[in-house]
Amino acid sequence: MTLTRLPWLHAASRRAPVAVAAIATCAIGLRLALIGHWDTYGALQLPLVFEAGAAAAITITTASPLGEPERVTGRWLPFLRLATALALTSAAALLLAVAGTGAHLVGGTLEVLRNVTGMTGIGLLCAAAVGGTLAWSGPAAYLVVGAYGQYTQWHGPALTTPWIWPARPPHDVGAAACAALVFSIGIVLTSVLGGRDRVAE
Amino acid sequence: MTAVRVPAVSRPAAAMPGQLRAAARLLRLELRRNAMPWMLPLVFALFWFSVYRKAMAMPPLWHPRAASLQIGALLAFASPAAGTAAWMGSREARRRTTDLVAITAWPSWARQLATWAATTCWALAGYLACVAVLYGVTARQAAWGGPLWWPAAVAAASIPAVSAAGFAAGALVPSRFTPPAAAIAAFFVLALSTQPINGSQSYWNISPVVAYPWDIGPDPGVATFYPNLPDLSIAQVMFLAGLTVTVLGAVALSDRRGGSWLRRPAAVITAAGLLAAGTAVALAGTGTLNAHGMIAIPAVHDAASDRPARYTPVCSHTEIPVCLNPAYASYLPAVALALTPVLHEIAGLPGAPVRISQAAAIYQQGPGNSVSISMVGPSISGGRPVYHVLLPDQLGGAALTTSEFIAQVRSDAGPNILANFIALPRSGASQAQQAVLAGLLKAAAVATSAPSARGAPQPVLSPLPAAVQSAAQRFAALPPSARHAWLVRHIAALRAGRITLAQLP
C-alpha cells in the first residue's frame, strides 16, 4: 500500500499528472503541426519548440509546496524526486517520438531523445539554482539558443559546439554526451537537494 | 439561512492629484517587487549570443544591423517577457492573496495594469539598453548614415504586446504551468509566423519578425542608396499597439468585480484595439516589393522616400578612381585592391573609364518569396565613360571573407570592365578581340573560372580556339609598357574589328 501511495502522493504534490497532460499536449501539438507544410527552418525548429515545452513541464514538477517539513520526514525523498524526473523524461521522449512516427520529423527519434534529455537537464539545473517554479526559464532560453544554432547552419559562421546540441546532427556523439552530462548533473542535484523554492511560492 | 456569493462591485472615484500620486506609488512598488529584473541577465546573455555577435559579424551598415536587431531582439526578449508577465499575472492566485486584495480600495484591473506596466517597463528598459549598446557601437563603426529607428520601434512595440499576452494568460489561468506555456508559445508564434509568407503582398508580413522581404535576408544593398521605407514598420507598430490594447481590454472585461462603468469602456477599448490590429493586417496585405528592395504600402507611403539618398562618394587614389557609396567606405580598400591590376592595364588608354562607380541594385519580386537583384541601368555610361559596378554584398548570398570578396569583385567586374573597354560585342566578337581580352585578363591575374555573383553577367570567354589562346598568351607575356603602347596605337581598330589575329604582337 505504502509502496504505491507514497510515490502517488509525491507525484500529486508536484503536479506530475498535470505535467503528463502537458507533455501529452506537446506531443499532440507536434503531431498536428507535422501535418502542415513547413519550410526547412520551420521543419527544424518545430520539434525543438515542443521538446522545450515538454522539458519545461518536467522541470515545473521539481517545485515542492511543502518545503522543510517534507525534507525531514524520511529518506525516500531523493529517490522519489529521481523517479519522478526519470519517469517524466522517459514519457516525454516516448510520447514525442511516437508523435513523430510516420511523419517527417527532422532528426528522428534520436534527436528527440537527445534534445528532451538535454533541455530537461538544463531545467533541472535551473530548478536547483533558482527554484522549480522559475526553472522553465532554462529550457525557454535554451530554445532560443538552439534555434539560433540551427539558423547558423544556413547563415554562417555555423555554430558547431556540441553544447548547442540541437544544431548538431542526431548521430553526433559529442552533442549527445553533452546533453547526457547536463541531464545527469541536473537530475543528481535536484534529486539530492530538490528545487530551491520558498514554500510560499 | 442561505449564503449567497455576491461579488462586491468596485466603483471608480473621481481622479484627484492624491490618486495619481497613489498610482505612481503603486507602480513604484510593482517595479520594486517585479521578477523581470531577475530575468534581465538571462535576456542580456541571449541578446549577446544571438543578436550582438551576429550584428558585429556584419558589415558596419545600418540596415542589416537594424534588421538583425528587430528580429533577434524580439526573439530574445519574447519568451522571457511573456513567461515573466504570466508569472506576475498569476501572483495573486499563486500567493493565495486574491481575497485579501479584493477588498482594497483599488479595483483589481488597476492593480493588474500596474503589475503589467511594471513588468513591461523593466523589459523595455532592458531592450533599450541593448539597442543603445548595439547602435552605439554601430555609430562608431559606420562610415555613413544614421540609426534606423523604425526597426527598433517595431521590436519595442512587440514587448508590451507579448508581455500583455503573457500577463493575460497568467491572470486568467493562474497555474504554475502557465508561465512556461506562455514563454514557449510566444517563441512558437513569433518564430514560425513567417511560414505562411508568400511574396511581398502577404498579410503575414505583419509579423514583427519580418524586417525585410522574407527570404531575401538582411541585404546590405537596401536603404543605402535610397532612404529606409518605414511603411511595413508603421503597419507592424499599429498592429502591435492594437494587439496590446485588445489583450488589456479583454483582461478588464474578464474582471468579475468590475461594473458597467468598467465593462463599457473596456469593451470599447477592446474593439478599438481589434480594429487597429485588423486595419494593420489589411495594410500589410497591400504591400509590394519596390525597386529598392523594401516593402511599400500605398496607404502609408511617403513619396519623398523614393528619392535617392544624397551622398558624396568616397573614391580611391588608384590610376582610375574607384568610387563607392560612403556607407561602403570600409569596403573601398578591398575593392580598390581587387580592381587595381585590371585598371592598371587600361589606365591612360583612349576610351578607358574615367571612374569605376558603385551602382544601386534593383529588386524584383519573383515567384513565391524569390527576389531577383540586378543593376540599375547599363554598366557603362556617359561621354567620358564611367563603369558601374555592383558589389557582391549587394547581390545577397553567403557572407564572404575579405580574400573571397576580393576574388569575387575581380572575377565579376574585371572581365566586364575589360570587355567594355575593348567594346567586345555579346556575340560575334573577332578572334583578335577575344585574344586581347583573354591576354589582358591573364596579365591582370583575373580568374575567370570563379563563379559569378548572382546577377552579374559575364562576357563570353570560353571555349577559345587554340590559335586565340596562343595569341592571348603571347599578348599577356609582353612587357606591360609594350602592351600599353600597342593598345594606344591599335585600340580604335581593335574595337572596330579591323585587327586580325595575325596582327597581334
XYZ file of C-alpha atoms in Angstrom, chain B residues 40-312:
273
model
C 17.289 40.570 -17.471
C 20.739 38.939 -17.079
C 19.406 35.904 -18.938
C 17.900 38.149 -21.605
C 21.142 40.104 -21.963
C 23.030 36.824 -22.386
C 20.582 35.739 -25.085
C 20.865 39.130 -26.778
C 24.648 38.978 -26.755
C 24.668 35.419 -28.062
C 22.073 35.633 -30.810
C 21.972 39.322 -31.788
C 25.073 41.271 -30.819
C 27.630 38.723 -32.044
C 25.743 38.275 -35.291
C 25.379 42.016 -35.856
C 29.061 42.633 -35.166
C 29.966 39.996 -37.757
C 28.018 42.004 -40.338
C 29.484 44.919 -42.253
C 29.030 48.223 -40.397
C 25.932 49.223 -42.330
C 22.795 50.439 -40.590
C 20.144 48.485 -42.430
C 21.363 44.918 -41.940
C 22.220 45.600 -38.313
C 18.887 47.290 -37.589
C 17.000 44.438 -39.256
C 19.033 41.949 -37.290
C 18.210 43.877 -34.106
C 14.482 43.853 -34.824
C 14.299 40.128 -35.420
C 16.885 38.892 -32.951
C 15.986 41.140 -30.035
C 12.356 40.249 -30.425
C 13.084 36.529 -30.243
C 15.494 37.020 -27.344
C 13.017 39.104 -25.325
C 9.713 37.443 -26.249
C 9.985 34.214 -24.259
C 11.350 35.710 -21.020
C 8.975 38.694 -21.185
C 5.882 36.573 -21.864
C 6.826 33.982 -19.231
C 7.651 36.559 -16.585
C 4.491 38.530 -17.312
C 2.471 35.326 -16.907
C 4.310 34.683 -13.648
C 3.456 38.165 -12.418
C -0.112 37.881 -13.683
C -0.693 34.760 -11.616
C 0.893 36.239 -8.497
C -2.268 36.873 -6.506
C -3.566 33.367 -7.088
C -0.143 31.808 -6.505
C 0.264 33.551 -3.170
C -3.380 32.972 -2.314
C -3.981 36.677 -1.735
C -6.849 37.110 -4.197
C -9.485 37.538 -1.488
C -7.179 39.690 0.601
C -6.523 42.255 -2.134
C -10.104 42.135 -3.417
C -11.209 44.372 -0.531
C -8.590 47.044 -1.166
C -9.579 50.453 -2.468
C -8.093 49.836 -5.878
C -10.090 47.809 -8.374
C -8.341 44.616 -9.468
C -7.869 45.756 -13.091
C -5.927 48.809 -11.839
C -3.664 46.585 -9.738
C -3.200 44.232 -12.679
C -2.468 47.123 -15.001
C 0.201 48.382 -12.614
C 1.785 44.906 -12.434
C 1.769 44.558 -16.211
C 3.126 48.087 -16.661
C 5.980 47.428 -14.236
C 6.897 44.159 -15.972
C 6.783 45.862 -19.357
C 8.819 48.830 -18.127
C 11.596 46.542 -16.955
C 11.578 44.596 -20.210
C 11.598 47.811 -22.247
C 14.415 49.240 -20.130
C 16.460 46.112 -20.829
C 15.645 46.314 -24.511
C 16.589 49.991 -24.723
C 19.917 49.194 -23.068
C 20.552 46.547 -25.736
C 19.595 48.986 -28.519
C 21.867 51.635 -27.028
C 24.842 49.267 -26.997
C 24.285 47.900 -30.495
C 23.517 51.254 -32.083
C 26.302 52.949 -30.133
C 28.900 50.504 -31.423
C 27.462 50.694 -34.938
C 27.563 54.500 -34.857
C 31.270 54.310 -34.095
C 31.905 51.838 -36.911
C 29.530 53.050 -39.646
C 31.059 55.453 -42.115
C 27.793 56.999 -43.278
C 24.110 57.115 -42.461
C 22.347 57.139 -39.142
C 20.372 54.879 -36.845
C 17.222 53.372 -38.302
C 14.634 53.845 -35.581
C 11.638 52.130 -37.141
C 13.025 48.585 -36.866
C 13.936 49.347 -33.245
C 10.429 50.724 -32.674
C 8.819 47.535 -34.000
C 10.733 45.387 -31.523
C 9.943 47.910 -28.763
C 6.226 47.763 -29.607
C 6.378 43.976 -29.568
C 7.493 43.809 -25.957
C 4.281 45.293 -24.459
C 2.271 43.021 -26.755
C 3.960 39.760 -25.720
C 4.020 40.956 -22.122
C 0.271 41.696 -22.241
C -0.454 38.304 -23.791
C 1.620 36.523 -21.145
C 0.099 38.597 -18.361
C -3.434 37.859 -19.536
C -2.645 34.148 -19.653
C -1.257 34.252 -16.117
C -4.176 36.267 -14.778
C -6.863 34.163 -16.415
C -5.251 30.729 -15.894
C -3.176 31.046 -12.713
C -1.209 27.802 -12.770
C 2.458 27.004 -12.336
C 2.351 25.646 -15.892
C 1.115 28.906 -17.392
C 4.436 30.865 -17.441
C 6.364 28.187 -19.382
C 3.402 27.686 -21.688
C 3.313 31.442 -22.353
C 7.086 31.606 -22.898
C 7.179 28.684 -25.339
C 4.018 29.816 -27.111
C 5.452 33.308 -27.599
C 8.520 31.863 -29.312
C 6.434 29.428 -31.349
C 4.094 32.121 -32.619
C 6.833 34.613 -33.443
C 9.464 32.289 -34.898
C 7.069 30.306 -37.019
C 4.735 33.132 -38.022
C 6.797 33.666 -41.157
C 5.986 30.235 -42.535
C 2.839 31.250 -44.473
C 4.530 34.291 -46.063
C 4.311 34.079 -49.823
C 5.654 37.152 -51.554
C 5.617 40.783 -50.518
C 1.802 41.036 -50.613
C 1.268 38.511 -47.848
C -0.836 39.510 -44.841
C 1.639 37.550 -42.739
C 4.254 40.248 -43.312
C 2.570 41.901 -40.344
C 4.577 39.557 -38.126
C 7.056 41.726 -36.202
C 9.900 39.352 -37.085
C 9.642 40.488 -40.718
C 12.131 43.294 -41.227
C 12.673 42.870 -44.972
C 11.128 40.938 -47.840
C 11.166 37.417 -46.496
C 13.889 35.024 -47.718
C 15.986 37.911 -49.090
C 17.952 38.163 -45.845
C 19.481 41.300 -44.342
C 20.724 42.759 -47.643
C 23.431 45.411 -47.231
C 22.318 46.993 -50.502
C 18.964 48.058 -49.052
C 18.455 51.513 -47.509
C 21.843 52.865 -48.593
C 21.119 54.383 -51.992
C 17.519 55.141 -51.031
C 16.088 56.012 -47.609
C 14.721 53.231 -45.429
C 10.991 52.796 -46.028
C 9.027 52.739 -42.768
C 5.775 51.547 -44.408
C 5.801 47.981 -43.125
C 7.165 49.063 -39.736
C 4.263 51.537 -39.352
C 1.751 48.767 -40.033
C 3.561 46.441 -37.620
C 3.624 49.024 -34.811
C -0.069 49.721 -35.408
C -0.824 46.004 -35.246
C 1.185 45.510 -32.065
C -0.372 48.531 -30.350
C -3.818 47.274 -31.314
C -2.993 43.813 -30.035
C -1.747 45.184 -26.712
C -4.858 47.295 -26.205
C -7.104 44.374 -27.168
C -5.494 41.995 -24.691
C -5.525 44.522 -21.838
C -9.142 45.375 -22.652
C -10.005 41.686 -22.554
C -8.380 41.390 -19.113
C -10.507 44.296 -17.877
C -13.609 42.693 -19.407
C -12.909 39.480 -17.534
C -12.852 41.321 -14.197
C -15.944 39.928 -12.495
C -15.923 42.660 -9.879
C -15.995 45.453 -12.426
C -19.388 47.025 -13.026
C -20.738 48.529 -16.194
C -18.519 51.596 -15.638
C -15.560 49.290 -16.337
C -17.064 46.873 -18.825
C -18.302 49.508 -21.270
C -15.013 51.374 -21.701
C -13.176 48.046 -21.693
C -15.392 46.790 -24.496
C -14.807 49.992 -26.464
C -11.063 49.775 -25.905
C -11.003 46.112 -26.941
C -12.991 46.886 -30.079
C -10.696 49.802 -30.920
C -7.658 47.587 -30.459
C -9.118 44.899 -32.678
C -9.953 47.491 -35.311
C -6.410 48.870 -35.274
C -4.881 45.393 -35.471
C -7.229 44.331 -38.259
C -6.547 47.503 -40.222
C -2.812 46.953 -39.883
C -3.124 43.393 -41.201
C -5.151 44.661 -44.147
C -2.499 47.317 -44.827
C 0.263 44.715 -44.769
C -1.621 42.765 -47.404
C -1.399 45.716 -49.792
C 2.389 45.929 -49.588
C 4.571 45.378 -52.622
C 8.293 44.983 -53.040
C 9.579 48.224 -54.550
C 12.559 48.539 -56.845
C 14.817 49.452 -53.937
C 14.295 46.211 -52.009
C 11.787 47.417 -49.414
C 8.073 46.800 -48.922
C 5.948 49.814 -49.840
C 2.372 50.127 -48.548
C 0.470 52.702 -50.655
C -1.790 53.938 -47.821
C 1.120 54.974 -45.606
C 3.732 55.585 -48.263
C 5.589 58.873 -48.422
C 6.681 59.603 -51.991
C 9.670 61.544 -50.662
C 11.132 58.196 -49.578
C 11.526 57.214 -53.241
C 14.090 59.928 -53.919
C 17.677 58.717 -53.955
C 19.702 59.474 -50.871
C 22.188 62.307 -51.362
C 25.783 61.462 -50.719
C 29.307 62.273 -51.738
